[in-house]
Every structure is written in structure tokens, then in C-alpha cells.
Amino acid sequence: MAGGEGAAAATAAAEGSEAGKGGSYDGKCVFCRIARREEPGTALLSSEYEDLTCFRDCRPGAPHHYLVVPVEHMGNCKTLKKEHIPLVKRMMEVGKAVLQRNNFSDLNDVRMGFHWPPFCSISHLHLHVLAPASQLGFLSRLFYRINSYWFITAEQLIERLQTENATS
């Protein structure tokens, strides 16, 4: 193990990584704390993947507004690479499953995506799952606008990751 990797592992351990709770952890990150059940006011919704968690957005932009986040601390969507495409797809699966478990079945009326930096309020990767998209209010239509420079759909992100890495 190179010196830098050893130092990174020691730092992660010092910051609170625990066995069975994922790797990287930032105790200052609210999403890291939520994912580890350290924020008592936030109920976690079940996820079929141990490395992902889901919860309701504290400022909902739609009747169903959930956030799907990796348990392990990851940067924003701009830091992702081609190898993260399966992660994004699994995040989408979790979002769809949570909607269906909450009696929302019209998956054609859903908006899933990420805020593009610098328009991220939290620097931990998180997928917004909003439904029904047809009922977004004025501000929500603005905040979660498709083809804007501040919001990218999950499908657009996957396409971008495939394209950028194919040309590199």
C-alpha cells in the first residue's frame, strides 16, 4: 500500500468509518449521518441495496420527493466516471421501487436527476426522485428543470458519462 493510500485509510478510520457501515465517512456531511442513522428526525426508507439509502426530502418539491444517496460519502455528480454508471442505474432502481411502495405507479410522470455543481446544496451525491412531475409547482419546475445548466436528469448523466469516457 502506498503512503498516500495508507494515510487516506487512516483518515477514513479516524473520521468514523465503522465495520459494516461502508467506507468513506464525513461526520460533517448530513447525508453521511442520515445514512448511518445518526440523524433521529429522518426516517430511512427500505432499499434493496445495502450501499444505498433513501429518505424523504426535507423540502419537498412534489407530493413524492425522495433522495437516494450512497451510504459511503461520494462527491457530486460532476465527479462521476464511466465506472459509476451502474451506481446511477441502481440509484434510479431504488427511486422507482420507493415510488411504487408508496402507491405511485405512473413511472412516466417522474423526474429523477441531480443538481449540477455549483448548484448543489450538499456535496454528497444524491438523486432527486420527484413525482408526479406534472404537479411540480412553479419553483420546483424551475429548480428541477430539464435541460437547464443547474439540473441534469439521471438519463442525461448516464449518457454524458458514456460519451465523455468514449471520447477520452
mmCIF file with all atom_site columns, C-alpha atoms in Angstrom:
data_model
loop_
_atom_site.group_PDB
_atom_site.id
_atom_site.type_symbol
_atom_site.label_atom_id
_atom_site.label_alt_id
_atom_site.label_comp_id
_atom_site.label_asym_id
_atom_site.label_entity_id
_atom_site.label_seq_id
_atom_site.pdbx_PDB_ins_code
_atom_site.Cartn_x
_atom_site.Cartn_y
_atom_site.Cartn_z
_atom_site.occupancy
_atom_site.B_iso_or_equiv
_atom_site.pdbx_formal_charge
_atom_site.auth_seq_id
_atom_site.auth_comp_id
_atom_site.auth_asym_id
_atom_site.auth_atom_id
_atom_site.pdbx_PDB_model_num
ATOM 1   C CA . MET A 1 1   ? 0.000   0.000  0.000   1.00 0.00 ? 1   MET A CA 1
ATOM 2   C CA . ALA A 1 2   ? 1.417   3.382  -0.976  1.00 0.00 ? 2   ALA A CA 1
ATOM 3   C CA . GLY A 1 3   ? 1.885   6.015  1.726   1.00 0.00 ? 3   GLY A CA 1
ATOM 4   C CA . GLY A 1 4   ? -0.962  8.162  0.389   1.00 0.00 ? 4   GLY A CA 1
ATOM 5   C CA . GLU A 1 5   ? -3.399  5.257  0.408   1.00 0.00 ? 5   GLU A CA 1
ATOM 6   C CA . GLY A 1 6   ? -2.412  4.335  3.963   1.00 0.00 ? 6   GLY A CA 1
ATOM 7   C CA . ALA A 1 7   ? -2.924  7.913  5.096   1.00 0.00 ? 7   ALA A CA 1
ATOM 8   C CA . ALA A 1 8   ? -6.330  8.017  3.381   1.00 0.00 ? 8   ALA A CA 1
ATOM 9   C CA . ALA A 1 9   ? -7.368  4.797  5.113   1.00 0.00 ? 9   ALA A CA 1
ATOM 10  C CA . ALA A 1 10  ? -6.206  6.141  8.472   1.00 0.00 ? 10  ALA A CA 1
ATOM 11  C CA . THR A 1 11  ? -8.098  9.384  7.883   1.00 0.00 ? 11  THR A CA 1
ATOM 12  C CA . ALA A 1 12  ? -11.270 7.473  6.957   1.00 0.00 ? 12  ALA A CA 1
ATOM 13  C CA . ALA A 1 13  ? -10.934 5.383  10.109  1.00 0.00 ? 13  ALA A CA 1
ATOM 14  C CA . ALA A 1 14  ? -10.385 8.480  12.215  1.00 0.00 ? 14  ALA A CA 1
ATOM 15  C CA . GLU A 1 15  ? -13.439 10.171 10.700  1.00 0.00 ? 15  GLU A CA 1
ATOM 16  C CA . GLY A 1 16  ? -15.710 7.405  11.846  1.00 0.00 ? 16  GLY A CA 1
ATOM 17  C CA . SER A 1 17  ? -15.754 4.615  9.268   1.00 0.00 ? 17  SER A CA 1
ATOM 18  C CA . GLU A 1 18  ? -17.080 1.576  11.039  1.00 0.00 ? 18  GLU A CA 1
ATOM 19  C CA . ALA A 1 19  ? -17.152 -2.072 10.048  1.00 0.00 ? 19  ALA A CA 1
ATOM 20  C CA . GLY A 1 20  ? -20.358 -2.822 8.199   1.00 0.00 ? 20  GLY A CA 1
ATOM 21  C CA . LYS A 1 21  ? -21.163 0.835  7.633   1.00 0.00 ? 21  LYS A CA 1
ATOM 22  C CA . GLY A 1 22  ? -19.352 1.456  4.351   1.00 0.00 ? 22  GLY A CA 1
ATOM 23  C CA . GLY A 1 23  ? -16.024 3.062  3.629   1.00 0.00 ? 23  GLY A CA 1
ATOM 24  C CA . SER A 1 24  ? -15.646 6.804  3.375   1.00 0.00 ? 24  SER A CA 1
ATOM 25  C CA . TYR A 1 25  ? -17.483 8.833  6.010   1.00 0.00 ? 25  TYR A CA 1
ATOM 26  C CA . ASP A 1 26  ? -17.594 12.575 6.609   1.00 0.00 ? 26  ASP A CA 1
ATOM 27  C CA . GLY A 1 27  ? -19.001 13.364 10.045  1.00 0.00 ? 27  GLY A CA 1
ATOM 28  C CA . LYS A 1 28  ? -19.763 16.924 8.890   1.00 0.00 ? 28  LYS A CA 1
ATOM 29  C CA . CYS A 1 29  ? -21.911 15.661 5.992   1.00 0.00 ? 29  CYS A CA 1
ATOM 30  C CA . VAL A 1 30  ? -25.599 15.466 6.895   1.00 0.00 ? 30  VAL A CA 1
ATOM 31  C CA . PHE A 1 31  ? -26.221 12.738 4.296   1.00 0.00 ? 31  PHE A CA 1
ATOM 32  C CA . CYS A 1 32  ? -23.424 10.578 5.757   1.00 0.00 ? 32  CYS A CA 1
ATOM 33  C CA . ARG A 1 33  ? -25.036 10.974 9.177   1.00 0.00 ? 33  ARG A CA 1
ATOM 34  C CA . ILE A 1 34  ? -28.529 10.212 7.845   1.00 0.00 ? 34  ILE A CA 1
ATOM 35  C CA . ALA A 1 35  ? -27.292 7.101  6.021   1.00 0.00 ? 35  ALA A CA 1
ATOM 36  C CA . ARG A 1 36  ? -25.797 5.827  9.295   1.00 0.00 ? 36  ARG A CA 1
ATOM 37  C CA . ARG A 1 37  ? -28.981 6.588  11.264  1.00 0.00 ? 37  ARG A CA 1
ATOM 38  C CA . GLU A 1 38  ? -27.260 9.354  13.232  1.00 0.00 ? 38  GLU A CA 1
ATOM 39  C CA . GLU A 1 39  ? -29.990 11.926 12.445  1.00 0.00 ? 39  GLU A CA 1
ATOM 40  C CA . PRO A 1 40  ? -33.002 10.844 14.534  1.00 0.00 ? 40  PRO A CA 1
ATOM 41  C CA . GLY A 1 41  ? -35.508 13.070 12.717  1.00 0.00 ? 41  GLY A CA 1
ATOM 42  C CA . THR A 1 42  ? -35.025 11.361 9.342   1.00 0.00 ? 42  THR A CA 1
ATOM 43  C CA . ALA A 1 43  ? -36.729 8.054  8.615   1.00 0.00 ? 43  ALA A CA 1
ATOM 44  C CA . LEU A 1 44  ? -34.909 5.815  6.160   1.00 0.00 ? 44  LEU A CA 1
ATOM 45  C CA . LEU A 1 45  ? -36.948 4.034  3.508   1.00 0.00 ? 45  LEU A CA 1
ATOM 46  C CA . SER A 1 46  ? -36.010 0.497  2.600   1.00 0.00 ? 46  SER A CA 1
ATOM 47  C CA . SER A 1 47  ? -33.570 -0.075 -0.231  1.00 0.00 ? 47  SER A CA 1
ATOM 48  C CA . GLU A 1 48  ? -32.743 -3.359 -1.906  1.00 0.00 ? 48  GLU A CA 1
ATOM 49  C CA . TYR A 1 49  ? -29.061 -2.358 -1.886  1.00 0.00 ? 49  TYR A CA 1
ATOM 50  C CA . GLU A 1 50  ? -27.007 -2.124 1.319   1.00 0.00 ? 50  GLU A CA 1
ATOM 51  C CA . ASP A 1 51  ? -24.790 0.609  -0.136  1.00 0.00 ? 51  ASP A CA 1
ATOM 52  C CA . LEU A 1 52  ? -27.732 2.932  -0.944  1.00 0.00 ? 52  LEU A CA 1
ATOM 53  C CA . THR A 1 53  ? -30.317 4.554  1.275   1.00 0.00 ? 53  THR A CA 1
ATOM 54  C CA . CYS A 1 54  ? -33.401 6.641  0.610   1.00 0.00 ? 54  CYS A CA 1
ATOM 55  C CA . PHE A 1 55  ? -35.367 9.219  2.580   1.00 0.00 ? 55  PHE A CA 1
ATOM 56  C CA . ARG A 1 56  ? -37.895 11.990 2.035   1.00 0.00 ? 56  ARG A CA 1
ATOM 57  C CA . ASP A 1 57  ? -36.543 15.395 1.066   1.00 0.00 ? 57  ASP A CA 1
ATOM 58  C CA . CYS A 1 58  ? -36.986 17.840 3.954   1.00 0.00 ? 58  CYS A CA 1
ATOM 59  C CA . ARG A 1 59  ? -38.158 20.496 1.452   1.00 0.00 ? 59  ARG A CA 1
ATOM 60  C CA . PRO A 1 60  ? -40.333 18.515 -0.946  1.00 0.00 ? 60  PRO A CA 1
ATOM 61  C CA . GLY A 1 61  ? -40.805 19.880 -4.433  1.00 0.00 ? 61  GLY A CA 1
ATOM 62  C CA . ALA A 1 62  ? -43.541 17.358 -5.289  1.00 0.00 ? 62  ALA A CA 1
ATOM 63  C CA . PRO A 1 63  ? -46.056 15.149 -3.459  1.00 0.00 ? 63  PRO A CA 1
ATOM 64  C CA . HIS A 1 64  ? -43.411 12.385 -3.651  1.00 0.00 ? 64  HIS A CA 1
ATOM 65  C CA . HIS A 1 65  ? -39.878 13.768 -3.272  1.00 0.00 ? 65  HIS A CA 1
ATOM 66  C CA . TYR A 1 66  ? -37.205 11.335 -2.179  1.00 0.00 ? 66  TYR A CA 1
ATOM 67  C CA . LEU A 1 67  ? -33.426 11.431 -2.122  1.00 0.00 ? 67  LEU A CA 1
ATOM 68  C CA . VAL A 1 68  ? -31.389 8.329  -2.927  1.00 0.00 ? 68  VAL A CA 1
ATOM 69  C CA . VAL A 1 69  ? -27.832 8.542  -1.584  1.00 0.00 ? 69  VAL A CA 1
ATOM 70  C CA . PRO A 1 70  ? -24.852 6.210  -1.336  1.00 0.00 ? 70  PRO A CA 1
ATOM 71  C CA . VAL A 1 71  ? -24.092 5.231  2.266   1.00 0.00 ? 71  VAL A CA 1
ATOM 72  C CA . GLU A 1 72  ? -20.422 5.876  1.524   1.00 0.00 ? 72  GLU A CA 1
ATOM 73  C CA . HIS A 1 73  ? -19.531 9.542  1.065   1.00 0.00 ? 73  HIS A CA 1
ATOM 74  C CA . MET A 1 74  ? -19.148 10.429 -2.606  1.00 0.00 ? 74  MET A CA 1
ATOM 75  C CA . GLY A 1 75  ? -18.731 13.813 -4.245  1.00 0.00 ? 75  GLY A CA 1
ATOM 76  C CA . ASN A 1 76  ? -21.320 15.400 -6.510  1.00 0.00 ? 76  ASN A CA 1
ATOM 77  C CA . CYS A 1 77  ? -22.426 14.074 -9.902  1.00 0.00 ? 77  CYS A CA 1
ATOM 78  C CA . LYS A 1 78  ? -19.706 16.011 -11.734 1.00 0.00 ? 78  LYS A CA 1
ATOM 79  C CA . THR A 1 79  ? -17.045 13.791 -10.094 1.00 0.00 ? 79  THR A CA 1
ATOM 80  C CA . LEU A 1 80  ? -18.516 10.564 -11.508 1.00 0.00 ? 80  LEU A CA 1
ATOM 81  C CA . LYS A 1 81  ? -16.763 8.451  -14.134 1.00 0.00 ? 81  LYS A CA 1
ATOM 82  C CA . LYS A 1 82  ? -17.886 5.736  -16.534 1.00 0.00 ? 82  LYS A CA 1
ATOM 83  C CA . GLU A 1 83  ? -17.436 3.080  -13.844 1.00 0.00 ? 83  GLU A CA 1
ATOM 84  C CA . HIS A 1 84  ? -20.165 4.832  -11.809 1.00 0.00 ? 84  HIS A CA 1
ATOM 85  C CA . ILE A 1 85  ? -22.895 4.221  -14.415 1.00 0.00 ? 85  ILE A CA 1
ATOM 86  C CA . PRO A 1 86  ? -24.104 1.031  -12.633 1.00 0.00 ? 86  PRO A CA 1
ATOM 87  C CA . LEU A 1 87  ? -24.340 3.035  -9.380  1.00 0.00 ? 87  LEU A CA 1
ATOM 88  C CA . VAL A 1 88  ? -26.523 5.692  -11.035 1.00 0.00 ? 88  VAL A CA 1
ATOM 89  C CA . LYS A 1 89  ? -28.732 2.982  -12.537 1.00 0.00 ? 89  LYS A CA 1
ATOM 90  C CA . ARG A 1 90  ? -29.130 1.306  -9.126  1.00 0.00 ? 90  ARG A CA 1
ATOM 91  C CA . MET A 1 91  ? -29.996 4.683  -7.582  1.00 0.00 ? 91  MET A CA 1
ATOM 92  C CA . MET A 1 92  ? -32.735 5.011  -10.200 1.00 0.00 ? 92  MET A CA 1
ATOM 93  C CA . GLU A 1 93  ? -33.995 1.485  -9.398  1.00 0.00 ? 93  GLU A CA 1
ATOM 94  C CA . VAL A 1 94  ? -34.235 2.377  -5.707  1.00 0.00 ? 94  VAL A CA 1
ATOM 95  C CA . GLY A 1 95  ? -36.133 5.578  -6.552  1.00 0.00 ? 95  GLY A CA 1
ATOM 96  C CA . LYS A 1 96  ? -38.659 3.713  -8.711  1.00 0.00 ? 96  LYS A CA 1
ATOM 97  C CA . ALA A 1 97  ? -39.119 0.993  -6.084  1.00 0.00 ? 97  ALA A CA 1
ATOM 98  C CA . VAL A 1 98  ? -39.751 3.567  -3.333  1.00 0.00 ? 98  VAL A CA 1
ATOM 99  C CA . LEU A 1 99  ? -42.346 5.312  -5.514  1.00 0.00 ? 99  LEU A CA 1
ATOM 100 C CA . GLN A 1 100 ? -44.117 2.020  -6.186  1.00 0.00 ? 100 GLN A CA 1
ATOM 101 C CA . ARG A 1 101 ? -44.080 1.065  -2.485  1.00 0.00 ? 101 ARG A CA 1
ATOM 102 C CA . ASN A 1 102 ? -45.688 4.443  -1.795  1.00 0.00 ? 102 ASN A CA 1
ATOM 103 C CA . ASN A 1 103 ? -48.537 3.757  -4.244  1.00 0.00 ? 103 ASN A CA 1
ATOM 104 C CA . PHE A 1 104 ? -47.207 5.815  -7.136  1.00 0.00 ? 104 PHE A CA 1
ATOM 105 C CA . SER A 1 105 ? -47.319 3.735  -10.295 1.00 0.00 ? 105 SER A CA 1
ATOM 106 C CA . ASP A 1 106 ? -47.136 6.158  -13.254 1.00 0.00 ? 106 ASP A CA 1
ATOM 107 C CA . LEU A 1 107 ? -43.383 5.937  -13.838 1.00 0.00 ? 107 LEU A CA 1
ATOM 108 C CA . ASN A 1 108 ? -43.798 8.085  -16.968 1.00 0.00 ? 108 ASN A CA 1
ATOM 109 C CA . ASP A 1 109 ? -44.629 11.059 -14.707 1.00 0.00 ? 109 ASP A CA 1
ATOM 110 C CA . VAL A 1 110 ? -41.391 11.034 -12.697 1.00 0.00 ? 110 VAL A CA 1
ATOM 111 C CA . ARG A 1 111 ? -38.380 13.329 -12.699 1.00 0.00 ? 111 ARG A CA 1
ATOM 112 C CA . MET A 1 112 ? -35.081 11.880 -11.491 1.00 0.00 ? 112 MET A CA 1
ATOM 113 C CA . GLY A 1 113 ? -31.872 13.822 -11.535 1.00 0.00 ? 113 GLY A CA 1
ATOM 114 C CA . PHE A 1 114 ? -29.028 15.678 -9.908  1.00 0.00 ? 114 PHE A CA 1
ATOM 115 C CA . HIS A 1 115 ? -28.156 19.308 -9.376  1.00 0.00 ? 115 HIS A CA 1
ATOM 116 C CA . TRP A 1 116 ? -25.038 20.187 -11.357 1.00 0.00 ? 116 TRP A CA 1
ATOM 117 C CA . PRO A 1 117 ? -22.276 21.993 -9.466  1.00 0.00 ? 117 PRO A CA 1
ATOM 118 C CA . PRO A 1 118 ? -22.096 24.649 -8.244  1.00 0.00 ? 118 PRO A CA 1
ATOM 119 C CA . PHE A 1 119 ? -25.863 24.335 -7.713  1.00 0.00 ? 119 PHE A CA 1
ATOM 120 C CA . CYS A 1 120 ? -25.605 21.542 -5.116  1.00 0.00 ? 120 CYS A CA 1
ATOM 121 C CA . SER A 1 121 ? -26.670 22.335 -1.578  1.00 0.00 ? 121 SER A CA 1
ATOM 122 C CA . ILE A 1 122 ? -24.976 19.192 -0.191  1.00 0.00 ? 122 ILE A CA 1
ATOM 123 C CA . SER A 1 123 ? -21.720 17.851 -1.641  1.00 0.00 ? 123 SER A CA 1
ATOM 124 C CA . HIS A 1 124 ? -22.712 14.192 -1.100  1.00 0.00 ? 124 HIS A CA 1
ATOM 125 C CA . LEU A 1 125 ? -24.028 12.515 -4.266  1.00 0.00 ? 125 LEU A CA 1
ATOM 126 C CA . HIS A 1 126 ? -27.838 12.412 -4.173  1.00 0.00 ? 126 HIS A CA 1
ATOM 127 C CA . LEU A 1 127 ? -30.513 11.590 -6.715  1.00 0.00 ? 127 LEU A CA 1
ATOM 128 C CA . HIS A 1 128 ? -33.737 13.601 -6.551  1.00 0.00 ? 128 HIS A CA 1
ATOM 129 C CA . VAL A 1 129 ? -36.829 11.476 -7.237  1.00 0.00 ? 129 VAL A CA 1
ATOM 130 C CA . LEU A 1 130 ? -39.905 13.654 -7.812  1.00 0.00 ? 130 LEU A CA 1
ATOM 131 C CA . ALA A 1 131 ? -43.428 12.535 -8.688  1.00 0.00 ? 131 ALA A CA 1
ATOM 132 C CA . PRO A 1 132 ? -45.767 13.341 -10.179 1.00 0.00 ? 132 PRO A CA 1
ATOM 133 C CA . ALA A 1 133 ? -43.613 15.598 -12.334 1.00 0.00 ? 133 ALA A CA 1
ATOM 134 C CA . SER A 1 134 ? -46.793 17.028 -13.871 1.00 0.00 ? 134 SER A CA 1
ATOM 135 C CA . GLN A 1 135 ? -47.672 18.510 -10.455 1.00 0.00 ? 135 GLN A CA 1
ATOM 136 C CA . LEU A 1 136 ? -44.412 20.356 -9.782  1.00 0.00 ? 136 LEU A CA 1
ATOM 137 C CA . GLY A 1 137 ? -45.117 23.886 -8.608  1.00 0.00 ? 137 GLY A CA 1
ATOM 138 C CA . PHE A 1 138 ? -43.569 26.973 -10.199 1.00 0.00 ? 138 PHE A CA 1
ATOM 139 C CA . LEU A 1 139 ? -40.387 26.975 -8.103  1.00 0.00 ? 139 LEU A CA 1
ATOM 140 C CA . SER A 1 140 ? -39.968 23.203 -8.360  1.00 0.00 ? 140 SER A CA 1
ATOM 141 C CA . ARG A 1 141 ? -40.329 23.369 -12.146 1.00 0.00 ? 141 ARG A CA 1
ATOM 142 C CA . LEU A 1 142 ? -37.517 25.921 -12.055 1.00 0.00 ? 142 LEU A CA 1
ATOM 143 C CA . PHE A 1 143 ? -35.238 24.079 -9.571  1.00 0.00 ? 143 PHE A CA 1
ATOM 144 C CA . TYR A 1 144 ? -35.655 20.695 -11.304 1.00 0.00 ? 144 TYR A CA 1
ATOM 145 C CA . ARG A 1 145 ? -35.848 21.962 -14.889 1.00 0.00 ? 145 ARG A CA 1
ATOM 146 C CA . ILE A 1 146 ? -34.779 19.571 -17.613 1.00 0.00 ? 146 ILE A CA 1
ATOM 147 C CA . ASN A 1 147 ? -32.103 20.905 -19.988 1.00 0.00 ? 147 ASN A CA 1
ATOM 148 C CA . SER A 1 148 ? -31.030 23.631 -17.587 1.00 0.00 ? 148 SER A CA 1
ATOM 149 C CA . TYR A 1 149 ? -27.425 24.252 -16.630 1.00 0.00 ? 149 TYR A CA 1
ATOM 150 C CA . TRP A 1 150 ? -28.180 23.528 -12.955 1.00 0.00 ? 150 TRP A CA 1
ATOM 151 C CA . PHE A 1 151 ? -30.084 20.218 -13.169 1.00 0.00 ? 151 PHE A CA 1
ATOM 152 C CA . ILE A 1 152 ? -29.307 17.055 -15.127 1.00 0.00 ? 152 ILE A CA 1
ATOM 153 C CA . THR A 1 153 ? -31.603 14.047 -15.358 1.00 0.00 ? 153 THR A CA 1
ATOM 154 C CA . ALA A 1 154 ? -30.214 10.658 -14.405 1.00 0.00 ? 154 ALA A CA 1
ATOM 155 C CA . GLU A 1 155 ? -30.568 9.528  -18.033 1.00 0.00 ? 155 GLU A CA 1
ATOM 156 C CA . GLN A 1 156 ? -28.661 12.597 -19.261 1.00 0.00 ? 156 GLN A CA 1
ATOM 157 C CA . LEU A 1 157 ? -25.912 11.947 -16.710 1.00 0.00 ? 157 LEU A CA 1
ATOM 158 C CA . ILE A 1 158 ? -25.551 8.331  -17.850 1.00 0.00 ? 158 ILE A CA 1
ATOM 159 C CA . GLU A 1 159 ? -25.402 9.462  -21.481 1.00 0.00 ? 159 GLU A CA 1
ATOM 160 C CA . ARG A 1 160 ? -22.799 12.095 -20.604 1.00 0.00 ? 160 ARG A CA 1
ATOM 161 C CA . LEU A 1 161 ? -20.663 9.555  -18.711 1.00 0.00 ? 161 LEU A CA 1
ATOM 162 C CA . GLN A 1 162 ? -20.796 7.122  -21.650 1.00 0.00 ? 162 GLN A CA 1
ATOM 163 C CA . THR A 1 163 ? -19.975 9.846  -24.190 1.00 0.00 ? 163 THR A CA 1
ATOM 164 C CA . GLU A 1 164 ? -17.211 11.617 -22.230 1.00 0.00 ? 164 GLU A CA 1
ATOM 165 C CA . ASN A 1 165 ? -15.435 8.385  -21.490 1.00 0.00 ? 165 ASN A CA 1
ATOM 166 C CA . ALA A 1 166 ? -15.772 7.113  -25.062 1.00 0.00 ? 166 ALA A CA 1
ATOM 167 C CA . THR A 1 167 ? -14.000 10.207 -26.407 1.00 0.00 ? 167 THR A CA 1
ATOM 168 C CA . SER A 1 168 ? -11.277 10.319 -23.743 1.00 0.00 ? 168 SER A CA 1
#
